[in-house]
Short mmCIF file of C-alpha atoms (C1' of nucleotides) in Angstrom, two decimals:
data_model
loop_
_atom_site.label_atom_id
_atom_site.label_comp_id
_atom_site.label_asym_id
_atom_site.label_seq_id
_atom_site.Cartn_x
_atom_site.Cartn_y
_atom_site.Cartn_z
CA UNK A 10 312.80 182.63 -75.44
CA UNK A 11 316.14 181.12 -74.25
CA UNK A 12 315.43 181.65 -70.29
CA UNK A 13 313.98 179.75 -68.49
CA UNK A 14 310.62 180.58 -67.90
CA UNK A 15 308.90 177.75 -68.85
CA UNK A 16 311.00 175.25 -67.37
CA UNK A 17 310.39 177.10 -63.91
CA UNK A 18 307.14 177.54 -64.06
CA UNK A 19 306.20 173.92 -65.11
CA UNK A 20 308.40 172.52 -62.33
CA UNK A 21 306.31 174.74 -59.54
CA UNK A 22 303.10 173.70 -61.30
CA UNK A 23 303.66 170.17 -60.65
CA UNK A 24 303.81 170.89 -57.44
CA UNK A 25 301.45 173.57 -56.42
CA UNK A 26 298.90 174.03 -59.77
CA UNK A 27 295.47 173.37 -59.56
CA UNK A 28 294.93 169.87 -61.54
CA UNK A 29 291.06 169.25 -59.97
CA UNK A 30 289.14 171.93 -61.43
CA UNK A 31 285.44 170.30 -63.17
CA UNK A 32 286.64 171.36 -66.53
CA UNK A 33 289.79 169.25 -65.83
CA UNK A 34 287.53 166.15 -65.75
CA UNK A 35 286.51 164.53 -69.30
CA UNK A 36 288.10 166.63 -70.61
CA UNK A 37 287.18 167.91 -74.46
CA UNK A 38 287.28 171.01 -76.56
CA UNK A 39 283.22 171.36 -76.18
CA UNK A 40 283.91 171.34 -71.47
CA UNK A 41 287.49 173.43 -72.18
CA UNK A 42 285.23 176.11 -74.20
CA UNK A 43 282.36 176.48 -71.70
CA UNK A 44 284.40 177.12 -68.82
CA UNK A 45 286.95 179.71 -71.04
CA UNK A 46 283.48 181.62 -71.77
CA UNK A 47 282.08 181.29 -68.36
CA UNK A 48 285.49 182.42 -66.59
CA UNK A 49 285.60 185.27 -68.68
CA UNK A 50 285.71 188.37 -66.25
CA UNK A 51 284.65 185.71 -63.43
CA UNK A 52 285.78 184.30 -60.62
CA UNK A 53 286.92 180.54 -60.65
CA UNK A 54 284.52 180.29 -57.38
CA UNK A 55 281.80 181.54 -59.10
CA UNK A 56 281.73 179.61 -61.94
CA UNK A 57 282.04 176.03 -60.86
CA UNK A 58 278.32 175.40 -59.70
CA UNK A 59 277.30 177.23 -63.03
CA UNK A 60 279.58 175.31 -64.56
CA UNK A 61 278.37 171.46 -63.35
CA UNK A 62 274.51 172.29 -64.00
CA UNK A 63 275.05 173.70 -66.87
CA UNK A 64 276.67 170.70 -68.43
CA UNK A 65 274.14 168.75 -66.51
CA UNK A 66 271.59 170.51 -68.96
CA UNK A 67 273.55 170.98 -71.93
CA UNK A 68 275.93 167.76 -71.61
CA UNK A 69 277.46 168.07 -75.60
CA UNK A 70 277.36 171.17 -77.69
CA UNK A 71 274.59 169.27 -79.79
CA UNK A 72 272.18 169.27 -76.90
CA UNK A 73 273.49 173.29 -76.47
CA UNK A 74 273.16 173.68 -79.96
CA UNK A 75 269.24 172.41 -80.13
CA UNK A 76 268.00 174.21 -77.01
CA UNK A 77 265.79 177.17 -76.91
CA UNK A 78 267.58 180.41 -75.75
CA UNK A 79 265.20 180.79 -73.02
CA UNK A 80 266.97 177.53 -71.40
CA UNK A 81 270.07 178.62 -72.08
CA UNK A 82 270.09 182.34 -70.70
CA UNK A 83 268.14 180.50 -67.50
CA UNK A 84 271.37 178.33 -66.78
CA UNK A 85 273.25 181.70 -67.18
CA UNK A 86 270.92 184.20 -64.90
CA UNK A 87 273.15 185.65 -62.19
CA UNK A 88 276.63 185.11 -63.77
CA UNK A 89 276.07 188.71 -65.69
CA UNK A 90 277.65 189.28 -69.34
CA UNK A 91 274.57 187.47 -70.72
CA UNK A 92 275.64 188.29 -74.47
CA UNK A 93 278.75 185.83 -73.21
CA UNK A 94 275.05 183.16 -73.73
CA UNK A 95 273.78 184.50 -76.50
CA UNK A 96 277.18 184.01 -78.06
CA UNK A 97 277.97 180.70 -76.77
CA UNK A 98 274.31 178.96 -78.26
CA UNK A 99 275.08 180.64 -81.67
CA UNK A 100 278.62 179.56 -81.67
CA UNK A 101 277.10 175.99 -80.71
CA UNK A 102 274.82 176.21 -83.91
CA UNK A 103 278.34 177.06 -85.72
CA UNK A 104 280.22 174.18 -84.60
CA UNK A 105 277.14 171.84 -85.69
CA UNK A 106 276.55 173.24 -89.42
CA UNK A 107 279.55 174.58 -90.31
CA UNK A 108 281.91 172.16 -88.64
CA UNK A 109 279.95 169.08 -88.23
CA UNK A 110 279.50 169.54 -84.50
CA UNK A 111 283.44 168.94 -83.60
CA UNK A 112 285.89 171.77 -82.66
CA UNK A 113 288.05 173.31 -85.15
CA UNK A 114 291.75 172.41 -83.80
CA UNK A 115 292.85 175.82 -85.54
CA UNK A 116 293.15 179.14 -83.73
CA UNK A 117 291.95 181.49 -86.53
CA UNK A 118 288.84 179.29 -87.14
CA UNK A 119 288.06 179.18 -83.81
CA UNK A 120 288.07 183.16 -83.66
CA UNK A 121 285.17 183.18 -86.24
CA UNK A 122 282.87 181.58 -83.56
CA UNK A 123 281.13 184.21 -81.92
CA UNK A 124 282.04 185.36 -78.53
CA UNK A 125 285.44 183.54 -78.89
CA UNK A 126 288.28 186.08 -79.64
CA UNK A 127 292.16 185.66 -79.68
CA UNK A 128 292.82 184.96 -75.65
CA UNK A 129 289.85 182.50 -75.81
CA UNK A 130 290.57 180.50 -78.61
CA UNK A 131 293.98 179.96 -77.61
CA UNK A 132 292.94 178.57 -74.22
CA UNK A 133 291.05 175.97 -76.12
CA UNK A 134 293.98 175.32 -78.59
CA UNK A 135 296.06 174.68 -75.44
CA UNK A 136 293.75 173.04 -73.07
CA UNK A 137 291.67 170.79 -75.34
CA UNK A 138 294.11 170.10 -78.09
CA UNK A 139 298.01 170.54 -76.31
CA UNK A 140 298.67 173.07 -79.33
CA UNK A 141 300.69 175.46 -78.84
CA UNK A 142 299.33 179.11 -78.36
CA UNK A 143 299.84 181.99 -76.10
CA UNK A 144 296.61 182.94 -73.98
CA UNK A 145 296.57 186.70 -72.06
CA UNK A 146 294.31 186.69 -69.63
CA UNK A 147 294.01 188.80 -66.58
CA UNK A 148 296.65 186.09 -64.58
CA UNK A 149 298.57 186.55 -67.12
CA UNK A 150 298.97 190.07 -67.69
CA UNK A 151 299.83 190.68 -64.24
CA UNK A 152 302.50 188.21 -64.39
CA UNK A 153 304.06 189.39 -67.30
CA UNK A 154 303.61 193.27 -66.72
CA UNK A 155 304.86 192.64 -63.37
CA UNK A 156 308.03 190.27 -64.34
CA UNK A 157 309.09 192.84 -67.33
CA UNK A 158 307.64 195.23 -65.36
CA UNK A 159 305.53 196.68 -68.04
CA UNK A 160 304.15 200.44 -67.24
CA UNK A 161 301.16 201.48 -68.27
CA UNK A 162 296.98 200.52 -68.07
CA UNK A 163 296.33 197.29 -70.05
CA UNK A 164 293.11 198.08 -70.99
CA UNK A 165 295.30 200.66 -73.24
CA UNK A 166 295.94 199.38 -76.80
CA UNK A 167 299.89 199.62 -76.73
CA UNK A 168 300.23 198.23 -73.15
CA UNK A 169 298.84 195.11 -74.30
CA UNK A 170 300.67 194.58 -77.65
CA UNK A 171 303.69 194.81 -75.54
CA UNK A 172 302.18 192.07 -73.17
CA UNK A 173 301.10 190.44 -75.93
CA UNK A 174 304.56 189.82 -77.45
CA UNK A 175 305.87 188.50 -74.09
CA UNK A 176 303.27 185.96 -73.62
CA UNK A 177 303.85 184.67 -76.97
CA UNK A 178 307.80 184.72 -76.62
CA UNK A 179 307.49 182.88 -73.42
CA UNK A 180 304.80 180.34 -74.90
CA UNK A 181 306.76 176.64 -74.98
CA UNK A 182 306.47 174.23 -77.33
CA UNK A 183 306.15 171.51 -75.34
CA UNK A 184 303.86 170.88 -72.94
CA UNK A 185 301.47 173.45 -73.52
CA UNK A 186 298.47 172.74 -72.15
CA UNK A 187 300.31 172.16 -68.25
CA UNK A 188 302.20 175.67 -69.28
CA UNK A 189 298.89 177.66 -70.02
CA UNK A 190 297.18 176.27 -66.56
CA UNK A 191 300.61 176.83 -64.78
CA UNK A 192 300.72 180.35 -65.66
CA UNK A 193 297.26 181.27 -64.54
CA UNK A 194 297.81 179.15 -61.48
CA UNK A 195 300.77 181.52 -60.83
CA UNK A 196 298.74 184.41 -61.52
CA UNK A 197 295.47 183.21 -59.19
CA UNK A 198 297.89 181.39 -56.52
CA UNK A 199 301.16 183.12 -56.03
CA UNK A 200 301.02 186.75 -58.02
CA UNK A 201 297.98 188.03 -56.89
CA UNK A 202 296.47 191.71 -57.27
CA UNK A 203 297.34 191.96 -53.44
CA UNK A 204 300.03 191.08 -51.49
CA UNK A 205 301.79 188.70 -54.06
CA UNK A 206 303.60 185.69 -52.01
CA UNK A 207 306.81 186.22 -53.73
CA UNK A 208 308.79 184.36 -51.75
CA UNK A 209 307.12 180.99 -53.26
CA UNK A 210 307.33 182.20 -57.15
CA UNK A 211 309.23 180.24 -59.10
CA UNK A 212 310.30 183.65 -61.11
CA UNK A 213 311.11 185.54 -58.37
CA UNK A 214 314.97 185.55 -59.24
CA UNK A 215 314.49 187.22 -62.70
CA UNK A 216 311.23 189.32 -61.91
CA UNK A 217 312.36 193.12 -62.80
CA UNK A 218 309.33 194.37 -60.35
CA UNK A 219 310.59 192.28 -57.76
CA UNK A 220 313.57 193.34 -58.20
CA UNK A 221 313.05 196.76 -58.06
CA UNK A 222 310.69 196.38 -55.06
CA UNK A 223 307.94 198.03 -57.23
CA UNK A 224 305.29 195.04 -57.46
CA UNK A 225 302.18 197.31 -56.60
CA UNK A 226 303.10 199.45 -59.63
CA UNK A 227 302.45 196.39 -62.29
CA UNK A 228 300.10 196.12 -63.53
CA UNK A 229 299.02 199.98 -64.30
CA UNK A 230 295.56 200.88 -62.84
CA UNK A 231 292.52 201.70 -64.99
CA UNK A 232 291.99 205.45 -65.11
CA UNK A 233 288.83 206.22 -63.21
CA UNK A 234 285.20 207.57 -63.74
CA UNK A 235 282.60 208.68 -61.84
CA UNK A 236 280.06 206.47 -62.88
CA UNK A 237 276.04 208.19 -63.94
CA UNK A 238 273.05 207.67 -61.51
CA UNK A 239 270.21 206.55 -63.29
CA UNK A 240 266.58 205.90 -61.89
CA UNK A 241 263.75 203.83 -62.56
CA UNK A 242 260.57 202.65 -61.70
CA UNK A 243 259.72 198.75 -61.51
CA UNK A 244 256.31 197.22 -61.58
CA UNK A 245 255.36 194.22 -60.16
CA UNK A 246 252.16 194.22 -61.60
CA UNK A 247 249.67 190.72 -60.41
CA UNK A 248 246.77 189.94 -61.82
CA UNK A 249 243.97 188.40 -59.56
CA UNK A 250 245.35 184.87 -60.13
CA UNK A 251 248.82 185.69 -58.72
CA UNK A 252 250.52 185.97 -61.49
CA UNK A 253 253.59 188.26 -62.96
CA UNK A 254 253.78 191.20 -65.41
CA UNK A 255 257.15 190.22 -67.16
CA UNK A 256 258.87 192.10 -70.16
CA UNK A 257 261.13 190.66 -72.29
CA UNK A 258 264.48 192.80 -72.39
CA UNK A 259 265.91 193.79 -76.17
CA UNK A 260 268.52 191.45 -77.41
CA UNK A 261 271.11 193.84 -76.91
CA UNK A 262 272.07 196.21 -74.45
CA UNK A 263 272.01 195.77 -70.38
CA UNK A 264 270.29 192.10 -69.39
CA UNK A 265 269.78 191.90 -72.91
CA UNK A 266 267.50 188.90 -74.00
CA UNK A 267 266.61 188.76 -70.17
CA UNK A 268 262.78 188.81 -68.51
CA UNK A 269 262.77 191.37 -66.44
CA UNK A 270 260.01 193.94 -64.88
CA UNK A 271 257.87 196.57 -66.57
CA UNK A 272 259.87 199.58 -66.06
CA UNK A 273 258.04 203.37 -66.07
CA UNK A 274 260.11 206.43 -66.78
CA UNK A 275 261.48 208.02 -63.32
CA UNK A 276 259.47 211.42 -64.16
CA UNK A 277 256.53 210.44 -63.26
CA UNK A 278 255.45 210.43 -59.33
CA UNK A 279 254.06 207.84 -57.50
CA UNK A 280 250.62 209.26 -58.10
CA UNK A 281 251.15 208.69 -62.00
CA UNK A 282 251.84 205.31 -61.61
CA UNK A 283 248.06 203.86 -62.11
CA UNK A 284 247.50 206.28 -65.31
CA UNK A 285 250.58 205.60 -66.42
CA UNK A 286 249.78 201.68 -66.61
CA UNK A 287 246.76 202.55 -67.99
CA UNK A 288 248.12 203.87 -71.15
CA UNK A 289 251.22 202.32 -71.77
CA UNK A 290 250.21 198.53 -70.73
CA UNK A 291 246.09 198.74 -71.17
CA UNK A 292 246.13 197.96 -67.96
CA UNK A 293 243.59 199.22 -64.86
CA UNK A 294 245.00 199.18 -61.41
CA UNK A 295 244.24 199.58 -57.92
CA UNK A 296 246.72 202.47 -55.67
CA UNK A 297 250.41 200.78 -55.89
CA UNK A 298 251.72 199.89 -52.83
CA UNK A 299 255.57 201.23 -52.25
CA UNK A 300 258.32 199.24 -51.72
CA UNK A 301 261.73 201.06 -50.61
CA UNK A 302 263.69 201.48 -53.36
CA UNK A 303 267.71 199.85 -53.43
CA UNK A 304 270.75 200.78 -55.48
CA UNK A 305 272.28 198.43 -57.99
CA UNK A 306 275.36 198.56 -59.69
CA UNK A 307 276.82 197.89 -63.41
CA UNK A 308 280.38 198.31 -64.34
CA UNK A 309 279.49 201.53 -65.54
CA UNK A 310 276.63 203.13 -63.85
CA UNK A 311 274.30 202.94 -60.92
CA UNK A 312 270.83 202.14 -61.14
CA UNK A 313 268.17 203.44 -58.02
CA UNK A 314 265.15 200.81 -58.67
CA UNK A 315 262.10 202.06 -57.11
CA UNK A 316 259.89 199.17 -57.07
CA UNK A 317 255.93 199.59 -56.66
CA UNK A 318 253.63 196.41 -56.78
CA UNK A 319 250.19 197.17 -58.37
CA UNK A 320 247.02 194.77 -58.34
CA UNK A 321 245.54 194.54 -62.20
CA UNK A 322 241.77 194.83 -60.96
CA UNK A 323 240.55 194.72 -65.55
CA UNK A 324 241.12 192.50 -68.19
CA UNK A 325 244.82 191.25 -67.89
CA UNK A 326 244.70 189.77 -70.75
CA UNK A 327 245.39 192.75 -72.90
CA UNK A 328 248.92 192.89 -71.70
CA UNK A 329 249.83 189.39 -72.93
CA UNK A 330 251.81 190.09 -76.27
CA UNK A 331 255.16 191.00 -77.54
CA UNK A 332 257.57 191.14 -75.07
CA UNK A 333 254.74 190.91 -72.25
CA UNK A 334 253.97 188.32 -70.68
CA UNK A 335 252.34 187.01 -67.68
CA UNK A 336 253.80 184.36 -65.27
CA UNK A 337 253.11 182.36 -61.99
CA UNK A 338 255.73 182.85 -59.89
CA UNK A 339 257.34 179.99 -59.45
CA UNK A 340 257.64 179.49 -63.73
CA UNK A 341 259.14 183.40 -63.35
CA UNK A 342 261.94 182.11 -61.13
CA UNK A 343 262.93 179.31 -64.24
CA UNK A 344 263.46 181.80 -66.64
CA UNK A 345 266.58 183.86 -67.45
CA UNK A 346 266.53 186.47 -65.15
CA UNK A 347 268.65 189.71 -63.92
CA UNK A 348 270.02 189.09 -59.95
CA UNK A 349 268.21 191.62 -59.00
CA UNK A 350 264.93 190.93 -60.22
CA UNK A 351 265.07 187.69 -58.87
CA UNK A 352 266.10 188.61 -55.47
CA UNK A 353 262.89 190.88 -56.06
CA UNK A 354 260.62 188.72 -56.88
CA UNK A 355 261.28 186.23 -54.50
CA UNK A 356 261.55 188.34 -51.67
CA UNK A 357 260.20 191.66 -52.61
CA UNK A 358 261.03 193.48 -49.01
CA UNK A 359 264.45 191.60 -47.77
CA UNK A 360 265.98 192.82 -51.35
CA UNK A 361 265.18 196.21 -50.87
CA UNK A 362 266.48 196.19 -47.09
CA UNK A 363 269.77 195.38 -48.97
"C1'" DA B 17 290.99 203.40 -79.77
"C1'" DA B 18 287.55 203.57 -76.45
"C1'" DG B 19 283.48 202.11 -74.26
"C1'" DG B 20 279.50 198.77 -73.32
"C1'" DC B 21 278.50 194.81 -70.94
"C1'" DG B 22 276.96 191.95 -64.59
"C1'" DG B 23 277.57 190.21 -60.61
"C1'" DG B 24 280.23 188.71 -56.86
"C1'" DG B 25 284.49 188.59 -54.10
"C1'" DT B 26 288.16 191.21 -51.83
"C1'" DT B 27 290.28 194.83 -49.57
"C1'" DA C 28 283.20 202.15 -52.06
"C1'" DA C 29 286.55 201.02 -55.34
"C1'" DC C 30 288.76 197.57 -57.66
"C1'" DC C 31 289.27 193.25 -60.01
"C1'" DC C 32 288.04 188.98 -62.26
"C1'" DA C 33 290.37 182.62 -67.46
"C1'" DG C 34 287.52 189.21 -72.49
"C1'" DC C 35 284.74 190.07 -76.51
"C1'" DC C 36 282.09 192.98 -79.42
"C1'" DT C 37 280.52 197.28 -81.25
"C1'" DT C 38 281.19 201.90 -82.46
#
DNA sequence: AAGGCGGGGTT
DNA sequence: AACCCAGCCTT
């Protein structure tokens, strides 16, 4: 693109960008692609403590690569998305036997990794290897829908071709890596969701939203839902040692891969709860005790966990198979778990005050 | 083309 | 309480 887009933005980002972030530091393809897949969907905020012990733990994508996934999804419990994990230690296994454990410096290879798709593996062509490539992100869309003032919900398959073809049109050749930071800086810094500090853009002069005072129409909003209320009961079942009932979650689907709690369907009353882990666990138990029940939310429905803690007074033993499992507390808190069974385990009655 | 997939921060 | 966040994968 002949404007000057790119020149503009560069010039503020030597100014104002963010040039200290931990993925900044040493920086290589194996740091650039742990924080891309870490900072999908999540805050920068969030991410940097993850970020630092996990590459305490997993300091090349060899050590990553020849972990169990136990470790991994345990450096990853309470950043949510856990297939973003399970995708990131098979993609390290990729880079080792299929590319000799360094980075592909191509973008269509890279796409063939799992969990990285077109946004992603342009990041890491920019960041790691100054290639050019256009990244969309969720910065970036809202610059771009908001400076051509775009219409429309960019979760909606046209609305982002059409940002698509921007990004790339406004990608440089030169300095690439500064001009794919600068333009999420813009987006996280200056052209935020809310109250956008226009006045300090460096596009303001050719931005068509500004310039038809319409910036809170860019981007489009998501259509909304009302999202389901679901229901559950969750043991904590101890045997007379003081340890854990924990199940082991299906690979896919919510918490997948995760440890979480033996869950009982919502039909049955509290006065089923005993006979009920008699016959699906094997397991005797003395009267549950109630704890008050709390609401959590997924980005697409509502969960109402009724917990109950029951004492095992039989044989525990019979319960330690498959994807059951029996832990002392304090190994239970090591594992890969879901926020809210951790907050529940560790303090059973402040998390359901919550 | 649309929906599944978390948890936390912001308003 | 609703919305969003350095998106990708499956259906």
């Amino acid at each position: 693109m002949n404007d000057a887009f790119a020149d503009r933005l560069l010039a503020w980002y030597d100014q104002h960008g963010r040039h200290d972030l931990p993925w900044h530091h040493d920086r290589n393809a194996y740091r650039v692609w742990v924080s891309e897949i870490m900072l999908q969907q999540t805050q920068v905020t969030t991410v940097i403590p993850y970020f630092e012990a996990f590459m305490q733990r997993f300091p090349t994508v060899r050590d990553l690569a020849e972990a169990p996934e136990d470790d991994v999804l345990s450096h990853w419990s309470g950043l949510g998305y856990y297939a973003r994990a399970r995708n990131l230690h098979k993609a390290a296994r990729q880079v080792v036997q299929e590319h000799g454990g360094e980075f592909p410096d191509d973008q269509e290879i890279l796409e063939t990794l799992t969990g990285i798709g077109r946004s992603t593996a342009a990041a890491i062509i920019a960041q790691a290897f100054n290639k050019r490539a256009a990244i969309l992100d969720g910065n970036v869309k809202r610059v771009l829908a908001r400076y051509h003032a775009v219409p429309g919900w960019p979760g909606k398959t046209s609305v982002l071709q059409e940002l698509w073809q921007h990004a790339e049109a406004h990608t440089p050749t030169g300095r690439v890596r500064d001009y794919t930071q600068a333009i999420m800086d813009l987006g996280a810094m200056v052209c935020t969701r809310t109250r956008p500090a226009c006045g300090d853009c460096p596009l303001q002069t050719d931005c068509l939203a500004r310039q038809r005072d319409e910036l809170t129409l860019y981007p489009g909003s998501k259509p909304r839902k009302a999202k389901p209320e679901k229901t559950t009961w969750m043991l904590i079942l101890e045997d007379t040692e003081g340890r854990i009932l924990l199940e082991r979650r299906p690979p896919s689907g919510i918490w997948g891969g995760l440890w979480s709690l033996p869950e009982i369907d919502p039909a049955h009353g509290i006065d089923e709860l005993q006979e009920a882990c008699d016959r699906t666990l094997g397991l005797s138990c003395a009267e549950p005790e109630l704890i008050s029940g709390f609401r959590h939310t997924f980005s697409h429905y509502h969960l109402h966990i009724r917990p109950a803690r029951l004492t095992v007074t039989g044989d525990a033993t019979v319960a330690d198979s498959g994807r059951l499992r029996w832990f002392f507390r304090d190994k239970a808190l090591t594992l890969g778990l879901p926020a809210p069974i951790r907050s529940l385990i560790t303090e059973p009655e402040q998390t359901a005050l919550l």
